[in-house]
């Protein structure tokens, strides 16, 4: 790796660490490579991180990297609380039976295994054409009923983003680094007819922000509930 490339990679890694530092989340080496603005692999990232650690600019433990030691304690505490709350996702399987829903993905802090016990459960949905508002109404009705009977999860559900399968590309105004992170961090809960693959191909602009991201089609049918 040339000196110029090394400098660019170091700047990119520091930028990524600052982004995650805002959320008090320590990325691993694979994530640093994925979210790099420079074409690179994990070996190059590892070498660069080692240099940053020697300089005292970054801290590394158990494969995780952060700019502040404080982030380690926050991450470990939030990870533990997440695993104790995973059963909260169980009621979401009921939404899989709504015909208009083509995709449900977990987003936000929950998708990164990094959330407080009372954090919202942010969900990303894809619906069939012209059914966004009717689907939202059905979802709100169900969650309202669940809330009335005292279900804790219902109060935390947040339908963060909803789009239609006829227009899978994110609007130009939303094609930024934050949305690119959200898309790449999605954890699929339910899917029909390769819709996630189609969604990723429709948003190949992400590769312009993160050049190490390769948008490919798996060709595998996935239809499941978690």
PDB file of C-alpha atoms in Angstrom:
ATOM      1  CA  UNK A   1       0.000   0.000   0.000  1.00  0.00           C
ATOM      2  CA  UNK A   2       1.388   3.390  -1.010  1.00  0.00           C
ATOM      3  CA  UNK A   3       1.933   6.148   1.545  1.00  0.00           C
ATOM      4  CA  UNK A   4      -0.839   8.206  -0.051  1.00  0.00           C
ATOM      5  CA  UNK A   5      -3.302   5.318   0.158  1.00  0.00           C
ATOM      6  CA  UNK A   6      -2.289   4.662   3.776  1.00  0.00           C
ATOM      7  CA  UNK A   7      -3.043   8.269   4.691  1.00  0.00           C
ATOM      8  CA  UNK A   8      -6.435   8.126   2.946  1.00  0.00           C
ATOM      9  CA  UNK A   9      -7.286   4.846   4.676  1.00  0.00           C
ATOM     10  CA  UNK A  10      -6.312   6.247   8.080  1.00  0.00           C
ATOM     11  CA  UNK A  11      -8.531   9.272   7.498  1.00  0.00           C
ATOM     12  CA  UNK A  12     -11.373   7.003   6.413  1.00  0.00           C
ATOM     13  CA  UNK A  13     -11.034   4.770   9.483  1.00  0.00           C
ATOM     14  CA  UNK A  14     -10.947   7.783  11.807  1.00  0.00           C
ATOM     15  CA  UNK A  15     -14.038   9.147  10.077  1.00  0.00           C
ATOM     16  CA  UNK A  16     -15.856   5.844  10.544  1.00  0.00           C
ATOM     17  CA  UNK A  17     -14.782   5.599  14.189  1.00  0.00           C
ATOM     18  CA  UNK A  18     -16.057   9.135  14.817  1.00  0.00           C
ATOM     19  CA  UNK A  19     -19.383   8.218  13.209  1.00  0.00           C
ATOM     20  CA  UNK A  20     -19.824   5.175  15.445  1.00  0.00           C
ATOM     21  CA  UNK A  21     -18.456   7.022  18.472  1.00  0.00           C
ATOM     22  CA  UNK A  22     -21.517   9.276  18.319  1.00  0.00           C
ATOM     23  CA  UNK A  23     -23.622   6.160  19.013  1.00  0.00           C
ATOM     24  CA  UNK A  24     -21.050   4.800  21.493  1.00  0.00           C
ATOM     25  CA  UNK A  25     -20.622   1.723  19.322  1.00  0.00           C
ATOM     26  CA  UNK A  26     -17.209   0.068  18.697  1.00  0.00           C
ATOM     27  CA  UNK A  27     -17.078  -1.465  15.190  1.00  0.00           C
ATOM     28  CA  UNK A  28     -15.068  -4.586  14.460  1.00  0.00           C
ATOM     29  CA  UNK A  29     -12.408  -4.792  11.751  1.00  0.00           C
ATOM     30  CA  UNK A  30     -14.831  -6.195   9.167  1.00  0.00           C
ATOM     31  CA  UNK A  31     -17.216  -3.297   9.744  1.00  0.00           C
ATOM     32  CA  UNK A  32     -14.380  -0.769   9.464  1.00  0.00           C
ATOM     33  CA  UNK A  33     -13.525  -2.259   6.075  1.00  0.00           C
ATOM     34  CA  UNK A  34     -17.164  -2.357   4.959  1.00  0.00           C
ATOM     35  CA  UNK A  35     -17.809   1.271   5.898  1.00  0.00           C
ATOM     36  CA  UNK A  36     -14.513   2.579   4.564  1.00  0.00           C
ATOM     37  CA  UNK A  37     -14.542   5.265   1.884  1.00  0.00           C
ATOM     38  CA  UNK A  38     -11.356   3.738   0.484  1.00  0.00           C
ATOM     39  CA  UNK A  39     -11.108   0.431  -1.367  1.00  0.00           C
ATOM     40  CA  UNK A  40      -9.425  -1.947   1.071  1.00  0.00           C
ATOM     41  CA  UNK A  41      -9.624  -5.284   2.832  1.00  0.00           C
ATOM     42  CA  UNK A  42      -9.508  -6.412   6.439  1.00  0.00           C
ATOM     43  CA  UNK A  43      -5.682  -6.958   6.375  1.00  0.00           C
ATOM     44  CA  UNK A  44      -5.088  -3.318   5.354  1.00  0.00           C
ATOM     45  CA  UNK A  45      -7.554  -2.109   7.974  1.00  0.00           C
ATOM     46  CA  UNK A  46      -5.869  -4.255  10.632  1.00  0.00           C
ATOM     47  CA  UNK A  47      -2.460  -2.754   9.841  1.00  0.00           C
ATOM     48  CA  UNK A  48      -3.842   0.776   9.946  1.00  0.00           C
ATOM     49  CA  UNK A  49      -5.691   0.164  13.226  1.00  0.00           C
ATOM     50  CA  UNK A  50      -2.517  -1.255  14.794  1.00  0.00           C
ATOM     51  CA  UNK A  51      -0.735   1.994  13.898  1.00  0.00           C
ATOM     52  CA  UNK A  52      -3.544   4.088  15.390  1.00  0.00           C
ATOM     53  CA  UNK A  53      -3.386   2.032  18.591  1.00  0.00           C
ATOM     54  CA  UNK A  54       0.381   2.551  18.821  1.00  0.00           C
ATOM     55  CA  UNK A  55      -0.172   6.303  18.438  1.00  0.00           C
ATOM     56  CA  UNK A  56      -2.760   6.205  21.207  1.00  0.00           C
ATOM     57  CA  UNK A  57      -5.405   7.538  18.823  1.00  0.00           C
ATOM     58  CA  UNK A  58      -7.613   4.449  19.109  1.00  0.00           C
ATOM     59  CA  UNK A  59      -8.196   1.556  21.492  1.00  0.00           C
ATOM     60  CA  UNK A  60      -8.682  -2.081  20.547  1.00  0.00           C
ATOM     61  CA  UNK A  61     -10.054  -5.036  22.493  1.00  0.00           C
ATOM     62  CA  UNK A  62     -11.575  -8.349  21.482  1.00  0.00           C
ATOM     63  CA  UNK A  63     -11.670  -7.391  17.815  1.00  0.00           C
ATOM     64  CA  UNK A  64     -13.466  -4.100  18.565  1.00  0.00           C
ATOM     65  CA  UNK A  65     -12.063  -0.622  17.967  1.00  0.00           C
ATOM     66  CA  UNK A  66     -13.055   2.741  19.460  1.00  0.00           C
ATOM     67  CA  UNK A  67     -11.710   6.218  20.017  1.00  0.00           C
ATOM     68  CA  UNK A  68     -12.609   6.180  23.733  1.00  0.00           C
ATOM     69  CA  UNK A  69     -12.210   3.481  26.397  1.00  0.00           C
ATOM     70  CA  UNK A  70     -15.588   4.521  27.792  1.00  0.00           C
ATOM     71  CA  UNK A  71     -17.259   3.002  24.727  1.00  0.00           C
ATOM     72  CA  UNK A  72     -16.164  -0.496  25.778  1.00  0.00           C
ATOM     73  CA  UNK A  73     -18.185  -0.388  29.006  1.00  0.00           C
ATOM     74  CA  UNK A  74     -21.215   1.088  27.239  1.00  0.00           C
ATOM     75  CA  UNK A  75     -21.069  -1.538  24.486  1.00  0.00           C
ATOM     76  CA  UNK A  76     -20.764  -4.471  26.870  1.00  0.00           C
ATOM     77  CA  UNK A  77     -23.639  -3.290  29.048  1.00  0.00           C
ATOM     78  CA  UNK A  78     -25.938  -2.648  26.081  1.00  0.00           C
ATOM     79  CA  UNK A  79     -25.065  -5.966  24.441  1.00  0.00           C
ATOM     80  CA  UNK A  80     -26.029  -7.827  27.597  1.00  0.00           C
ATOM     81  CA  UNK A  81     -29.360  -6.036  27.888  1.00  0.00           C
ATOM     82  CA  UNK A  82     -30.116  -6.706  24.203  1.00  0.00           C
ATOM     83  CA  UNK A  83     -29.747 -10.453  24.562  1.00  0.00           C
ATOM     84  CA  UNK A  84     -32.042 -10.371  27.573  1.00  0.00           C
ATOM     85  CA  UNK A  85     -34.669  -8.586  25.457  1.00  0.00           C
ATOM     86  CA  UNK A  86     -34.584 -10.605  22.213  1.00  0.00           C
ATOM     87  CA  UNK A  87     -37.918 -12.236  23.047  1.00  0.00           C
ATOM     88  CA  UNK A  88     -39.493  -8.826  22.435  1.00  0.00           C
ATOM     89  CA  UNK A  89     -39.174  -9.426  18.692  1.00  0.00           C
ATOM     90  CA  UNK A  90     -41.451 -12.474  18.876  1.00  0.00           C
ATOM     91  CA  UNK A  91     -44.786 -10.592  18.365  1.00  0.00           C
ATOM     92  CA  UNK A  92     -43.493  -9.154  15.081  1.00  0.00           C
ATOM     93  CA  UNK A  93     -44.074 -12.569  13.457  1.00  0.00           C
ATOM     94  CA  UNK A  94     -47.793 -11.827  13.563  1.00  0.00           C
ATOM     95  CA  UNK A  95     -47.271  -9.076  10.997  1.00  0.00           C
ATOM     96  CA  UNK A  96     -45.886 -11.616   8.523  1.00  0.00           C
ATOM     97  CA  UNK A  97     -49.451 -12.723   7.774  1.00  0.00           C
ATOM     98  CA  UNK A  98     -50.472  -9.302   6.441  1.00  0.00           C
ATOM     99  CA  UNK A  99     -50.520  -9.915   2.634  1.00  0.00           C
ATOM    100  CA  UNK A 100     -49.296  -6.429   1.686  1.00  0.00           C
ATOM    101  CA  UNK A 101     -46.086  -6.739   3.715  1.00  0.00           C
ATOM    102  CA  UNK A 102     -43.178  -7.926   1.582  1.00  0.00           C
ATOM    103  CA  UNK A 103     -40.305  -7.231   3.952  1.00  0.00           C
ATOM    104  CA  UNK A 104     -39.697  -6.465   7.618  1.00  0.00           C
ATOM    105  CA  UNK A 105     -36.198  -5.547   8.709  1.00  0.00           C
ATOM    106  CA  UNK A 106     -34.795  -4.565  12.078  1.00  0.00           C
ATOM    107  CA  UNK A 107     -32.874  -1.282  11.959  1.00  0.00           C
ATOM    108  CA  UNK A 108     -31.306   1.233  14.309  1.00  0.00           C
ATOM    109  CA  UNK A 109     -29.487   0.307  17.512  1.00  0.00           C
ATOM    110  CA  UNK A 110     -31.330  -3.009  17.830  1.00  0.00           C
ATOM    111  CA  UNK A 111     -29.927  -4.265  14.539  1.00  0.00           C
ATOM    112  CA  UNK A 112     -26.398  -3.545  15.782  1.00  0.00           C
ATOM    113  CA  UNK A 113     -26.960  -5.454  19.047  1.00  0.00           C
ATOM    114  CA  UNK A 114     -26.471  -2.163  20.849  1.00  0.00           C
ATOM    115  CA  UNK A 115     -29.534  -0.841  22.607  1.00  0.00           C
ATOM    116  CA  UNK A 116     -30.956   0.084  25.985  1.00  0.00           C
ATOM    117  CA  UNK A 117     -33.786  -2.088  27.377  1.00  0.00           C
ATOM    118  CA  UNK A 118     -36.303   0.684  26.760  1.00  0.00           C
ATOM    119  CA  UNK A 119     -35.060   1.586  23.284  1.00  0.00           C
ATOM    120  CA  UNK A 120     -37.513   1.709  20.379  1.00  0.00           C
ATOM    121  CA  UNK A 121     -37.676  -1.282  18.056  1.00  0.00           C
ATOM    122  CA  UNK A 122     -37.114   0.449  14.717  1.00  0.00           C
ATOM    123  CA  UNK A 123     -38.520  -1.440  11.740  1.00  0.00           C
ATOM    124  CA  UNK A 124     -38.053  -1.010   7.996  1.00  0.00           C
ATOM    125  CA  UNK A 125     -40.949  -2.206   5.832  1.00  0.00           C
ATOM    126  CA  UNK A 126     -41.560  -2.810   2.144  1.00  0.00           C
ATOM    127  CA  UNK A 127     -45.182  -3.150   1.043  1.00  0.00           C
ATOM    128  CA  UNK A 128     -46.950  -3.911  -2.212  1.00  0.00           C
ATOM    129  CA  UNK A 129     -47.876  -1.031  -4.529  1.00  0.00           C
ATOM    130  CA  UNK A 130     -50.327   1.550  -3.184  1.00  0.00           C
ATOM    131  CA  UNK A 131     -50.644  -0.112   0.219  1.00  0.00           C
ATOM    132  CA  UNK A 132     -48.254   1.884   2.420  1.00  0.00           C
ATOM    133  CA  UNK A 133     -50.966   3.873   4.178  1.00  0.00           C
ATOM    134  CA  UNK A 134     -53.477   1.030   4.505  1.00  0.00           C
ATOM    135  CA  UNK A 135     -50.727  -1.248   5.838  1.00  0.00           C
ATOM    136  CA  UNK A 136     -49.622   1.421   8.302  1.00  0.00           C
ATOM    137  CA  UNK A 137     -53.234   1.725   9.517  1.00  0.00           C
ATOM    138  CA  UNK A 138     -53.473  -2.032  10.063  1.00  0.00           C
ATOM    139  CA  UNK A 139     -50.144  -2.066  11.918  1.00  0.00           C
ATOM    140  CA  UNK A 140     -51.119   0.860  14.117  1.00  0.00           C
ATOM    141  CA  UNK A 141     -54.425  -0.816  14.927  1.00  0.00           C
ATOM    142  CA  UNK A 142     -52.738  -4.076  15.910  1.00  0.00           C
ATOM    143  CA  UNK A 143     -50.077  -2.352  18.003  1.00  0.00           C
ATOM    144  CA  UNK A 144     -52.767  -0.230  19.673  1.00  0.00           C
ATOM    145  CA  UNK A 145     -54.720  -3.344  20.654  1.00  0.00           C
ATOM    146  CA  UNK A 146     -51.565  -5.009  21.949  1.00  0.00           C
ATOM    147  CA  UNK A 147     -50.756  -1.900  23.979  1.00  0.00           C
ATOM    148  CA  UNK A 148     -54.236  -1.858  25.511  1.00  0.00           C
ATOM    149  CA  UNK A 149     -53.871  -5.430  26.714  1.00  0.00           C
ATOM    150  CA  UNK A 150     -50.539  -4.545  28.273  1.00  0.00           C
ATOM    151  CA  UNK A 151     -48.000  -5.927  25.794  1.00  0.00           C
ATOM    152  CA  UNK A 152     -44.671  -4.184  26.449  1.00  0.00           C
ATOM    153  CA  UNK A 153     -43.240  -4.653  22.959  1.00  0.00           C
ATOM    154  CA  UNK A 154     -46.125  -2.879  21.219  1.00  0.00           C
ATOM    155  CA  UNK A 155     -45.227   0.413  22.872  1.00  0.00           C
ATOM    156  CA  UNK A 156     -41.694   0.188  21.499  1.00  0.00           C
ATOM    157  CA  UNK A 157     -42.495  -0.640  17.864  1.00  0.00           C
ATOM    158  CA  UNK A 158     -41.578   2.163  15.492  1.00  0.00           C
ATOM    159  CA  UNK A 159     -42.312   1.865  11.769  1.00  0.00           C
ATOM    160  CA  UNK A 160     -39.262   3.904  10.885  1.00  0.00           C
ATOM    161  CA  UNK A 161     -39.294   3.678   7.081  1.00  0.00           C
ATOM    162  CA  UNK A 162     -41.969   2.268   4.761  1.00  0.00           C
ATOM    163  CA  UNK A 163     -41.593   2.050   0.984  1.00  0.00           C
ATOM    164  CA  UNK A 164     -43.402   0.253  -1.858  1.00  0.00           C
ATOM    165  CA  UNK A 165     -42.051  -2.613  -3.930  1.00  0.00           C
ATOM    166  CA  UNK A 166     -42.761  -0.659  -7.124  1.00  0.00           C
ATOM    167  CA  UNK A 167     -40.291   2.048  -6.082  1.00  0.00           C
ATOM    168  CA  UNK A 168     -37.474   0.451  -4.108  1.00  0.00           C
ATOM    169  CA  UNK A 169     -34.902   3.166  -4.723  1.00  0.00           C
ATOM    170  CA  UNK A 170     -34.400   5.605  -1.880  1.00  0.00           C
ATOM    171  CA  UNK A 171     -35.196   9.243  -2.811  1.00  0.00           C
ATOM    172  CA  UNK A 172     -32.203  11.332  -3.925  1.00  0.00           C
ATOM    173  CA  UNK A 173     -32.514  13.488  -0.812  1.00  0.00           C
ATOM    174  CA  UNK A 174     -32.003  10.422   1.376  1.00  0.00           C
ATOM    175  CA  UNK A 175     -28.987   8.994  -0.429  1.00  0.00           C
ATOM    176  CA  UNK A 176     -26.474   9.901   2.242  1.00  0.00           C
ATOM    177  CA  UNK A 177     -24.038   8.189   4.589  1.00  0.00           C
ATOM    178  CA  UNK A 178     -26.542   7.821   7.428  1.00  0.00           C
ATOM    179  CA  UNK A 179     -29.160   6.077   5.253  1.00  0.00           C
ATOM    180  CA  UNK A 180     -26.436   3.933   3.670  1.00  0.00           C
ATOM    181  CA  UNK A 181     -25.463   2.784   7.170  1.00  0.00           C
ATOM    182  CA  UNK A 182     -29.091   2.044   8.031  1.00  0.00           C
ATOM    183  CA  UNK A 183     -29.586  -0.018   4.865  1.00  0.00           C
ATOM    184  CA  UNK A 184     -26.410  -2.067   5.330  1.00  0.00           C
ATOM    185  CA  UNK A 185     -27.167  -2.667   9.000  1.00  0.00           C
ATOM    186  CA  UNK A 186     -30.657  -4.061   8.352  1.00  0.00           C
ATOM    187  CA  UNK A 187     -31.386  -7.459   9.900  1.00  0.00           C
ATOM    188  CA  UNK A 188     -34.083  -9.333   7.983  1.00  0.00           C
ATOM    189  CA  UNK A 189     -37.008 -10.609  10.058  1.00  0.00           C
ATOM    190  CA  UNK A 190     -39.370 -11.479   7.201  1.00  0.00           C
ATOM    191  CA  UNK A 191     -39.079 -11.493   3.423  1.00  0.00           C
ATOM    192  CA  UNK A 192     -40.979 -12.550   0.294  1.00  0.00           C
ATOM    193  CA  UNK A 193     -39.798 -13.117  -3.278  1.00  0.00           C
ATOM    194  CA  UNK A 194     -36.158 -11.981  -3.073  1.00  0.00           C
ATOM    195  CA  UNK A 195     -37.356  -8.473  -2.186  1.00  0.00           C
ATOM    196  CA  UNK A 196     -34.255  -7.637  -0.130  1.00  0.00           C
ATOM    197  CA  UNK A 197     -31.990  -8.523  -3.068  1.00  0.00           C
ATOM    198  CA  UNK A 198     -34.091  -6.310  -5.341  1.00  0.00           C
ATOM    199  CA  UNK A 199     -33.981  -3.508  -2.798  1.00  0.00           C
ATOM    200  CA  UNK A 200     -30.184  -3.674  -2.547  1.00  0.00           C
ATOM    201  CA  UNK A 201     -29.753  -3.716  -6.335  1.00  0.00           C
ATOM    202  CA  UNK A 202     -32.074  -0.708  -6.644  1.00  0.00           C
ATOM    203  CA  UNK A 203     -29.868   1.148  -4.173  1.00  0.00           C
ATOM    204  CA  UNK A 204     -26.476   0.394  -5.671  1.00  0.00           C
ATOM    205  CA  UNK A 205     -25.625   4.091  -5.059  1.00  0.00           C
ATOM    206  CA  UNK A 206     -24.435   2.853  -1.656  1.00  0.00           C
ATOM    207  CA  UNK A 207     -21.328   1.474  -3.371  1.00  0.00           C
ATOM    208  CA  UNK A 208     -20.369   5.025  -4.315  1.00  0.00           C
ATOM    209  CA  UNK A 209     -20.249   5.963  -0.620  1.00  0.00           C
ATOM    210  CA  UNK A 210     -18.796   2.658   0.578  1.00  0.00           C
ATOM    211  CA  UNK A 211     -16.793   1.193  -2.348  1.00  0.00           C
ATOM    212  CA  UNK A 212     -16.132  -2.104  -0.547  1.00  0.00           C
ATOM    213  CA  UNK A 213     -19.844  -2.933  -0.631  1.00  0.00           C
ATOM    214  CA  UNK A 214     -20.716  -5.340  -3.419  1.00  0.00           C
ATOM    215  CA  UNK A 215     -24.422  -5.471  -4.227  1.00  0.00           C
ATOM    216  CA  UNK A 216     -25.156  -8.945  -5.579  1.00  0.00           C
ATOM    217  CA  UNK A 217     -28.183 -11.150  -6.160  1.00  0.00           C
ATOM    218  CA  UNK A 218     -28.195 -14.388  -4.166  1.00  0.00           C
ATOM    219  CA  UNK A 219     -30.854 -16.149  -6.195  1.00  0.00           C
ATOM    220  CA  UNK A 220     -32.152 -17.871  -3.065  1.00  0.00           C
ATOM    221  CA  UNK A 221     -35.773 -17.810  -1.951  1.00  0.00           C
ATOM    222  CA  UNK A 222     -36.121 -16.586   1.616  1.00  0.00           C
ATOM    223  CA  UNK A 223     -39.446 -16.501   3.361  1.00  0.00           C
ATOM    224  CA  UNK A 224     -39.337 -16.757   7.108  1.00  0.00           C
ATOM    225  CA  UNK A 225     -40.403 -15.274  10.404  1.00  0.00           C
ATOM    226  CA  UNK A 226     -38.270 -14.777  13.508  1.00  0.00           C
TER     227      UNK A 226
END
